[in-house]
mmCIF file of C-alpha atoms in Angstrom:
data_model
loop_
_atom_site.group_PDB
_atom_site.id
_atom_site.type_symbol
_atom_site.label_atom_id
_atom_site.label_comp_id
_atom_site.label_asym_id
_atom_site.label_seq_id
_atom_site.Cartn_x
_atom_site.Cartn_y
_atom_site.Cartn_z
ATOM 1 C CA UNK M 44 -18.850 -7.328 -21.087
ATOM 2 C CA UNK M 45 -17.344 -8.555 -24.354
ATOM 3 C CA UNK M 46 -13.906 -7.063 -24.894
ATOM 4 C CA UNK M 47 -13.391 -5.715 -28.424
ATOM 5 C CA UNK M 48 -9.716 -5.257 -29.326
ATOM 6 C CA UNK M 49 -10.119 -3.194 -32.480
ATOM 7 C CA UNK M 50 -11.962 -0.330 -30.922
ATOM 8 C CA UNK M 51 -11.272 3.174 -29.684
ATOM 9 C CA UNK M 52 -11.974 4.020 -26.051
ATOM 10 C CA UNK M 53 -12.289 7.194 -24.071
ATOM 11 C CA UNK M 54 -9.178 7.264 -21.863
ATOM 12 C CA UNK M 55 -8.895 8.693 -18.365
ATOM 13 C CA UNK M 56 -5.554 9.141 -16.627
ATOM 14 C CA UNK M 57 -5.514 8.377 -12.899
ATOM 15 C CA UNK M 58 -2.734 9.420 -10.531
ATOM 16 C CA UNK M 59 -1.417 7.267 -7.691
ATOM 17 C CA UNK M 60 -3.686 4.356 -8.608
ATOM 18 C CA UNK M 61 -3.107 1.261 -10.764
ATOM 19 C CA UNK M 62 -6.123 -0.478 -12.271
ATOM 20 C CA UNK M 63 -5.972 -4.271 -12.772
ATOM 21 C CA UNK M 64 -8.327 -6.662 -14.590
ATOM 22 C CA UNK M 65 -11.062 -8.358 -12.540
ATOM 23 C CA UNK M 66 -10.573 -5.891 -9.708
ATOM 24 C CA UNK M 67 -12.906 -3.079 -8.588
ATOM 25 C CA UNK M 68 -11.486 0.416 -8.478
ATOM 26 C CA UNK M 69 -12.789 3.576 -6.836
ATOM 27 C CA UNK M 70 -11.290 6.948 -7.638
ATOM 28 C CA UNK M 71 -12.094 10.640 -7.904
ATOM 29 C CA UNK M 72 -11.897 12.357 -11.291
ATOM 30 C CA UNK M 73 -11.135 16.079 -11.137
ATOM 31 C CA UNK M 74 -10.000 17.162 -14.618
ATOM 32 C CA UNK M 75 -12.844 18.729 -16.595
ATOM 33 C CA UNK M 76 -12.220 16.779 -19.794
ATOM 34 C CA UNK M 77 -11.980 13.488 -17.902
ATOM 35 C CA UNK M 78 -15.139 14.196 -15.883
ATOM 36 C CA UNK M 79 -17.109 14.820 -19.062
ATOM 37 C CA UNK M 80 -15.674 11.677 -20.682
ATOM 38 C CA UNK M 81 -16.633 9.501 -17.699
ATOM 39 C CA UNK M 82 -20.159 10.879 -17.424
ATOM 40 C CA UNK M 83 -20.819 10.511 -21.154
ATOM 41 C CA UNK M 84 -19.420 6.958 -21.235
ATOM 42 C CA UNK M 85 -21.566 6.046 -18.225
ATOM 43 C CA UNK M 86 -24.656 7.539 -19.843
ATOM 44 C CA UNK M 87 -24.046 5.641 -23.104
ATOM 45 C CA UNK M 88 -23.070 2.354 -21.371
ATOM 46 C CA UNK M 89 -19.560 2.513 -22.850
ATOM 47 C CA UNK M 90 -16.412 0.988 -21.425
ATOM 48 C CA UNK M 91 -13.411 3.249 -20.827
ATOM 49 C CA UNK M 92 -9.656 2.811 -20.479
ATOM 50 C CA UNK M 93 -8.137 3.752 -17.123
ATOM 51 C CA UNK M 94 -4.394 4.339 -17.283
ATOM 52 C CA UNK M 95 -1.928 5.405 -14.579
ATOM 53 C CA UNK M 96 -0.410 8.853 -15.005
ATOM 54 C CA UNK M 97 3.400 8.747 -14.659
ATOM 55 C CA UNK M 98 4.166 12.474 -14.874
ATOM 56 C CA UNK M 99 3.129 15.334 -12.597
ATOM 57 C CA UNK M 100 0.761 16.690 -15.213
ATOM 58 C CA UNK M 101 -0.656 15.619 -18.566
ATOM 59 C CA UNK M 102 0.616 17.666 -21.469
ATOM 60 C CA UNK M 103 -0.183 17.703 -25.171
ATOM 61 C CA UNK M 104 1.522 14.325 -25.697
ATOM 62 C CA UNK M 105 -0.892 12.157 -23.725
ATOM 63 C CA UNK M 106 0.921 8.857 -24.363
ATOM 64 C CA UNK M 107 4.191 10.271 -22.990
ATOM 65 C CA UNK M 108 2.479 11.177 -19.728
ATOM 66 C CA UNK M 109 0.843 7.847 -18.939
ATOM 67 C CA UNK M 110 1.812 4.201 -18.561
ATOM 68 C CA UNK M 111 1.922 2.336 -21.871
ATOM 69 C CA UNK M 112 -0.452 -0.338 -20.539
ATOM 70 C CA UNK M 113 -3.976 0.515 -19.440
ATOM 71 C CA UNK M 114 -7.052 -1.443 -18.445
ATOM 72 C CA UNK M 115 -10.411 -1.501 -20.192
ATOM 73 C CA UNK M 116 -13.067 -1.015 -17.512
ATOM 74 C CA UNK M 117 -16.808 -1.227 -17.078
ATOM 75 C CA UNK M 118 -18.248 1.763 -15.257
ATOM 76 C CA UNK M 119 -20.385 0.587 -12.351
ATOM 77 C CA UNK M 120 -21.235 4.022 -10.993
ATOM 78 C CA UNK M 121 -20.354 7.624 -11.730
ATOM 79 C CA UNK M 122 -21.718 10.490 -9.658
ATOM 80 C CA UNK M 123 -20.834 14.157 -9.472
ATOM 81 C CA UNK M 124 -20.603 15.947 -6.129
ATOM 82 C CA UNK M 125 -22.780 18.964 -5.324
ATOM 83 C CA UNK M 126 -20.210 21.450 -6.572
ATOM 84 C CA UNK M 127 -19.430 19.535 -9.755
ATOM 85 C CA UNK M 128 -15.726 19.657 -8.917
ATOM 86 C CA UNK M 129 -15.359 15.896 -8.540
ATOM 87 C CA UNK M 130 -16.804 12.827 -10.229
ATOM 88 C CA UNK M 131 -16.734 9.759 -8.018
ATOM 89 C CA UNK M 132 -16.040 6.758 -10.221
ATOM 90 C CA UNK M 133 -16.618 3.092 -9.388
ATOM 91 C CA UNK M 134 -15.437 0.719 -12.107
ATOM 92 C CA UNK M 135 -14.208 -2.827 -12.652
ATOM 93 C CA UNK M 136 -11.248 -3.871 -14.774
ATOM 94 C CA UNK M 137 -11.780 -6.221 -17.722
ATOM 95 C CA UNK M 138 -8.615 -6.586 -19.769
ATOM 96 C CA UNK M 139 -5.123 -5.141 -20.074
ATOM 97 C CA UNK M 140 -4.422 -3.307 -23.323
ATOM 98 C CA UNK M 141 -1.546 -1.465 -24.953
ATOM 99 C CA UNK M 142 -2.176 2.154 -25.826
ATOM 100 C CA UNK M 143 -1.188 2.633 -29.474
ATOM 101 C CA UNK M 144 -2.290 6.117 -30.482
ATOM 102 C CA UNK M 145 -4.492 9.045 -29.576
ATOM 103 C CA UNK M 146 -7.512 9.632 -31.793
ATOM 104 C CA UNK M 147 -8.760 13.177 -32.327
ATOM 105 C CA UNK M 148 -12.072 13.517 -30.521
ATOM 106 C CA UNK M 149 -13.895 15.827 -28.096
ATOM 107 C CA UNK M 150 -12.322 13.767 -25.309
ATOM 108 C CA UNK M 151 -9.003 11.958 -25.049
ATOM 109 C CA UNK M 152 -9.695 8.811 -27.043
ATOM 110 C CA UNK M 153 -7.120 6.091 -27.605
ATOM 111 C CA UNK M 154 -6.732 3.237 -30.023
ATOM 112 C CA UNK M 155 -5.643 0.082 -28.194
ATOM 113 C CA UNK M 156 -4.289 -3.346 -29.064
ATOM 114 C CA UNK M 157 -4.656 -6.547 -27.031
ATOM 115 C CA UNK M 158 -1.694 -7.900 -25.062
ATOM 116 C CA UNK M 159 -0.562 -11.485 -25.460
ATOM 117 C CA UNK M 160 -0.178 -13.246 -22.126
ATOM 118 C CA UNK M 161 2.356 -16.088 -22.009
ATOM 119 C CA UNK M 162 0.957 -19.020 -20.019
ATOM 120 C CA UNK M 163 3.163 -22.125 -20.023
ATOM 121 C CA UNK M 164 0.918 -24.740 -18.431
ATOM 122 C CA UNK M 165 4.058 -26.563 -17.285
ATOM 123 C CA UNK M 166 4.848 -28.382 -14.049
ATOM 124 C CA UNK M 167 7.462 -25.716 -13.311
ATOM 125 C CA UNK M 168 4.846 -22.983 -13.619
ATOM 126 C CA UNK M 169 2.365 -24.827 -11.397
ATOM 127 C CA UNK M 170 4.978 -25.585 -8.706
ATOM 128 C CA UNK M 171 6.144 -21.967 -8.710
ATOM 129 C CA UNK M 172 2.551 -20.807 -8.408
ATOM 130 C CA UNK M 173 1.895 -23.089 -5.429
ATOM 131 C CA UNK M 174 5.089 -21.893 -3.737
ATOM 132 C CA UNK M 175 4.322 -18.196 -4.269
ATOM 133 C CA UNK M 176 0.692 -18.674 -3.247
ATOM 134 C CA UNK M 177 1.774 -20.273 0.038
ATOM 135 C CA UNK M 178 4.155 -17.374 0.693
ATOM 136 C CA UNK M 179 1.490 -14.797 -0.124
ATOM 137 C CA UNK M 180 -1.090 -16.439 2.151
ATOM 138 C CA UNK M 181 1.404 -16.708 5.026
ATOM 139 C CA UNK M 182 2.188 -13.001 4.703
ATOM 140 C CA UNK M 183 -1.524 -12.165 4.418
ATOM 141 C CA UNK M 184 -2.238 -13.902 7.714
ATOM 142 C CA UNK M 185 0.500 -11.830 9.391
ATOM 143 C CA UNK M 186 -0.808 -8.587 7.927
ATOM 144 C CA UNK M 187 -3.493 -7.364 10.320
ATOM 145 C CA UNK M 188 -4.614 -4.696 7.837
ATOM 146 C CA UNK M 189 -6.025 -7.386 5.546
ATOM 147 C CA UNK M 190 -9.511 -8.648 6.380
ATOM 148 C CA UNK M 191 -10.192 -12.375 6.674
ATOM 149 C CA UNK M 192 -12.666 -12.373 3.775
ATOM 150 C CA UNK M 193 -10.033 -10.918 1.439
ATOM 151 C CA UNK M 194 -7.548 -13.609 2.469
ATOM 152 C CA UNK M 195 -10.248 -16.169 1.684
ATOM 153 C CA UNK M 196 -10.667 -14.641 -1.785
ATOM 154 C CA UNK M 197 -6.922 -14.960 -2.429
ATOM 155 C CA UNK M 198 -6.938 -18.551 -1.247
ATOM 156 C CA UNK M 199 -9.718 -19.484 -3.677
ATOM 157 C CA UNK M 200 -8.115 -17.953 -6.793
ATOM 158 C CA UNK M 201 -6.624 -20.673 -9.001
ATOM 159 C CA UNK M 202 -5.826 -18.670 -12.138
ATOM 160 C CA UNK M 203 -2.222 -17.463 -12.038
ATOM 161 C CA UNK M 204 -2.650 -14.037 -13.622
ATOM 162 C CA UNK M 205 -5.783 -13.307 -11.600
ATOM 163 C CA UNK M 206 -3.926 -14.297 -8.423
ATOM 164 C CA UNK M 207 -1.035 -11.959 -9.261
ATOM 165 C CA UNK M 208 -3.482 -9.118 -9.988
ATOM 166 C CA UNK M 209 -5.371 -9.653 -6.732
ATOM 167 C CA UNK M 210 -2.131 -9.835 -4.733
ATOM 168 C CA UNK M 211 -0.799 -6.652 -6.320
ATOM 169 C CA UNK M 212 -3.907 -4.688 -5.377
ATOM 170 C CA UNK M 213 -4.413 -6.136 -1.892
ATOM 171 C CA UNK M 214 -0.825 -6.470 -0.657
ATOM 172 C CA UNK M 215 1.431 -4.032 -2.505
ATOM 173 C CA UNK M 216 1.305 -0.317 -1.747
ATOM 174 C CA UNK M 217 4.176 0.680 -4.019
ATOM 175 C CA UNK M 218 2.880 2.028 -7.331
ATOM 176 C CA UNK M 219 6.070 1.145 -9.247
ATOM 177 C CA UNK M 220 5.837 -2.490 -8.141
ATOM 178 C CA UNK M 221 2.181 -2.635 -9.161
ATOM 179 C CA UNK M 222 3.013 -1.162 -12.574
ATOM 180 C CA UNK M 223 5.853 -3.663 -13.038
ATOM 181 C CA UNK M 224 3.337 -6.495 -12.593
ATOM 182 C CA UNK M 225 0.716 -4.828 -14.783
ATOM 183 C CA UNK M 226 3.257 -4.373 -17.596
ATOM 184 C CA UNK M 227 4.509 -7.979 -17.456
ATOM 185 C CA UNK M 228 2.674 -10.598 -19.549
ATOM 186 C CA UNK M 229 4.774 -13.683 -18.729
ATOM 187 C CA UNK M 230 3.270 -15.775 -15.912
ATOM 188 C CA UNK M 231 6.579 -17.136 -14.594
ATOM 189 C CA UNK M 232 8.128 -13.671 -14.646
ATOM 190 C CA UNK M 233 5.096 -12.204 -12.858
ATOM 191 C CA UNK M 234 5.215 -14.905 -10.175
ATOM 192 C CA UNK M 235 8.945 -14.370 -9.661
ATOM 193 C CA UNK M 236 8.472 -10.620 -9.254
ATOM 194 C CA UNK M 237 5.544 -11.069 -6.890
ATOM 195 C CA UNK M 238 7.586 -13.483 -4.771
ATOM 196 C CA UNK M 239 10.438 -10.952 -4.474
ATOM 197 C CA UNK M 240 8.028 -8.134 -3.608
ATOM 198 C CA UNK M 241 6.363 -10.205 -0.886
ATOM 199 C CA UNK M 242 9.795 -11.010 0.586
ATOM 200 C CA UNK M 243 10.405 -7.260 0.831
ATOM 201 C CA UNK M 244 7.006 -6.712 2.467
ATOM 202 C CA UNK M 245 7.772 -9.447 5.015
ATOM 203 C CA UNK M 246 11.056 -7.726 5.931
ATOM 204 C CA UNK M 247 9.241 -4.396 6.324
ATOM 205 C CA UNK M 248 6.649 -6.092 8.545
ATOM 206 C CA UNK M 249 9.395 -7.652 10.702
ATOM 207 C CA UNK M 250 11.174 -4.293 11.004
ATOM 208 C CA UNK M 251 7.980 -2.559 12.089
ATOM 209 C CA UNK M 252 7.366 -5.277 14.675
ATOM 210 C CA UNK M 253 10.912 -4.889 16.065
ATOM 211 C CA UNK M 254 10.547 -1.113 16.278
ATOM 212 C CA UNK M 255 7.157 -1.413 17.971
ATOM 213 C CA UNK M 256 8.577 -3.894 20.474
ATOM 214 C CA UNK M 257 11.528 -1.623 21.307
ATOM 215 C CA UNK M 258 9.249 1.374 21.779
ATOM 216 C CA UNK M 259 6.967 -0.636 24.071
ATOM 217 C CA UNK M 260 9.903 -1.942 26.116
ATOM 218 C CA UNK M 261 11.279 1.568 26.472
ATOM 219 C CA UNK M 262 7.891 2.911 27.555
ATOM 220 C CA UNK M 263 7.418 0.050 30.042
ATOM 221 C CA UNK M 264 10.850 0.741 31.573
ATOM 222 C CA UNK M 265 10.186 4.467 31.889
ATOM 223 C CA UNK M 266 6.787 3.849 33.440
ATOM 224 C CA UNK M 267 8.273 1.380 35.920
ATOM 225 C CA UNK M 268 11.032 3.810 36.939
ATOM 226 C CA UNK M 269 8.492 6.609 37.372
ATOM 227 C CA UNK M 270 6.235 4.377 39.487
ATOM 228 C CA UNK M 271 9.101 3.276 41.776
ATOM 229 C CA UNK M 272 10.314 6.845 42.207
ATOM 230 C CA UNK M 273 6.842 8.061 43.127
ATOM 231 C CA UNK M 274 6.472 5.136 45.500
ATOM 232 C CA UNK M 275 9.714 6.054 47.318
ATOM 233 C CA UNK M 276 8.552 9.657 47.609
ATOM 234 C CA UNK M 277 5.245 8.496 49.086
ATOM 235 C CA UNK M 278 7.082 6.361 51.664
ATOM 236 C CA UNK M 279 9.277 9.344 52.546
ATOM 237 C CA UNK M 280 6.208 11.537 53.067
ATOM 238 C CA UNK M 281 4.609 8.896 55.300
ATOM 239 C CA UNK M 282 7.769 8.866 57.458
ATOM 240 C CA UNK M 283 7.520 12.605 57.858
ATOM 241 C CA UNK M 284 10.650 13.417 55.901
ATOM 242 C CA UNK M 285 10.721 16.728 54.076
ATOM 243 C CA UNK M 286 12.545 15.282 51.113
ATOM 244 C CA UNK M 287 13.512 11.820 50.011
ATOM 245 C CA UNK M 288 17.059 10.574 49.891
ATOM 246 C CA UNK M 289 16.776 10.531 46.117
ATOM 247 C CA UNK M 290 16.021 14.259 46.036
ATOM 248 C CA UNK M 291 19.049 14.904 48.233
ATOM 249 C CA UNK M 292 21.304 12.929 45.927
ATOM 250 C CA UNK M 293 19.903 14.662 42.875
ATOM 251 C CA UNK M 294 20.542 18.046 44.491
ATOM 252 C CA UNK M 295 24.136 17.100 45.233
ATOM 253 C CA UNK M 296 24.638 15.926 41.652
ATOM 254 C CA UNK M 297 23.402 19.273 40.352
ATOM 255 C CA UNK M 298 25.781 21.140 42.656
ATOM 256 C CA UNK M 299 28.855 19.178 41.528
ATOM 257 C CA UNK M 300 31.196 20.720 38.983
ATOM 258 C CA UNK M 301 31.096 18.131 36.222
ATOM 259 C CA UNK M 302 30.149 17.963 32.515
ATOM 260 C CA UNK M 303 26.422 17.913 31.805
ATOM 261 C CA UNK M 304 26.749 14.526 30.095
ATOM 262 C CA UNK M 305 28.163 13.017 33.295
ATOM 263 C CA UNK M 306 25.404 14.638 35.366
ATOM 264 C CA UNK M 307 22.761 13.189 33.074
ATOM 265 C CA UNK M 308 24.286 9.713 33.376
ATOM 266 C CA UNK M 309 24.439 10.007 37.165
ATOM 267 C CA UNK M 310 20.793 11.064 37.322
ATOM 268 C CA UNK M 311 19.859 8.136 35.103
ATOM 269 C CA UNK M 312 21.673 5.720 37.399
ATOM 270 C CA UNK M 313 19.967 7.323 40.389
ATOM 271 C CA UNK M 314 16.581 6.796 38.787
#
């Protein structure tokens, strides 16, 4: 698809999703006006602009309700469900654009301008890219939610902006962080932000691992205590005793006049 800057596009606001260039996107369109716009654009082989909605609802001032930067997309597939309530859209991003104005039309149509990306081509930029790429790949290998083939795709991307876009979609779940990268056109700034975001994701991953480990250790300890207690009861039954010594102690603890907190601690020590 050849991107034409001086052209009006049908615009569709999407909520909770950020569309990046060179990345596929799948979403459900529910608003009547947007459904009609998508289906007509698909029928006429037109590109559309997908833009993230930043308010709870879209009012009369469309530009105030959406992100200022959108993405021109090629529609790969658009199908309506049996009820007609939802249009399932499959598209692919082409180019970031700035939304300038809304054009009066049967559908929400916007006039867009191209964005100027700052690429330095310097040694500093290349070294920063290599450093961030290494960090991203290390995190990707620790993230079990990411499939091996997607990690391979990241590893083979050599264009800085494409790498940042891919990383944002595959590794970041926070919409505000994704929008911050979409709205930034300076390669060094984008790399610096991505690096900071990945550091945060690594800390979250480490925290989740620590919590999982503590939960497992706690469960293992409880299971071991339960097993030993049941084993002692079984031995007591084999010896013909009506109750185990542990039951006797527990009964005595319950009969003592002491605070409940102390009783609970005593029972825990007994276990």
